[in-house]
């Protein structure tokens, strides 16, 4: 079974009266924009785990679950 190298943080963010589920990896750094990953149709934010694990540990990554997918 796959063991993630970088654990994610899960949170819900209100956007225009809706609750969006968002995963994030790493810590925000001043002066450095986060990398935002968006999934395709019939997918979820957690599917980026394999990709995020290949990035540098100091990279802040954000991935939302689109409306109607995952926990959004």
Coordinates of C-alpha atoms in Angstrom, one line a residue:
X1 CA 0.0 0.0 0.0
X2 CA 1.2 3.5 -0.8
X3 CA 2.6 5.5 2.1
X4 CA 2.4 9.3 1.5
X5 CA 5.7 11.1 2.0
X6 CA 4.1 14.4 2.7
X7 CA 1.0 14.5 4.9
X8 CA -1.8 17.0 3.9
X9 CA -3.9 19.3 5.9
X10 CA -7.6 19.3 5.2
X11 CA -9.9 22.3 5.7
X12 CA -13.2 23.8 4.5
X13 CA -13.2 27.3 3.1
X14 CA -16.4 29.3 2.5
X15 CA -16.7 30.6 -1.1
X16 CA -19.8 32.5 -2.2
X17 CA -22.0 30.7 0.4
X18 CA -20.6 27.2 -0.3
X19 CA -18.2 25.1 1.6
X20 CA -15.1 24.1 -0.4
X21 CA -12.9 21.3 0.7
X22 CA -9.2 22.1 0.3
X23 CA -6.1 20.1 0.9
X24 CA -2.7 21.7 1.5
X25 CA 0.8 20.5 1.8
X26 CA 3.7 22.4 3.3
X27 CA 3.8 25.9 4.9
X28 CA 3.1 29.2 3.2
X29 CA 6.3 31.3 2.7
X30 CA 6.3 35.1 2.4
X31 CA 7.2 36.2 -1.1
X32 CA 6.6 32.8 -2.6
X33 CA 3.3 32.0 -4.3
X34 CA 1.8 28.6 -3.6
X35 CA 1.4 26.0 -6.3
X36 CA -2.3 25.4 -6.9
X37 CA -3.3 22.1 -8.5
X38 CA -6.8 21.5 -9.8
X39 CA -8.2 18.0 -10.6
X40 CA -10.1 17.0 -13.7
X41 CA -13.6 15.7 -14.1
X42 CA -14.5 12.7 -11.8
X43 CA -11.4 13.2 -9.7
X44 CA -10.5 14.6 -6.3
X45 CA -7.8 16.8 -4.7
X46 CA -6.3 13.8 -2.9
X47 CA -5.3 12.3 -6.3
X48 CA -2.5 14.8 -6.4
X49 CA -0.7 13.1 -3.4
X50 CA 1.7 11.1 -5.7
X51 CA 2.7 14.3 -7.6
X52 CA 3.1 16.4 -4.4
X53 CA 5.3 13.7 -2.9
X54 CA 7.7 14.2 -5.8
X55 CA 8.0 18.0 -5.1
X56 CA 10.5 19.6 -2.8
X57 CA 9.5 19.6 0.9
X58 CA 9.6 23.4 1.1
X59 CA 7.0 23.8 -1.7
X60 CA 3.5 24.9 -0.5
X61 CA 0.8 23.2 -2.5
X62 CA -3.0 23.8 -2.5
X63 CA -5.6 21.5 -4.1
X64 CA -9.3 22.1 -3.9
X65 CA -12.1 19.6 -4.4
X66 CA -14.3 21.1 -7.1
X67 CA -18.0 21.6 -6.4
X68 CA -19.7 18.2 -6.6
X69 CA -16.5 16.2 -6.2
X70 CA -14.7 14.9 -3.1
X71 CA -15.9 16.5 0.1
X72 CA -17.1 19.8 -1.5

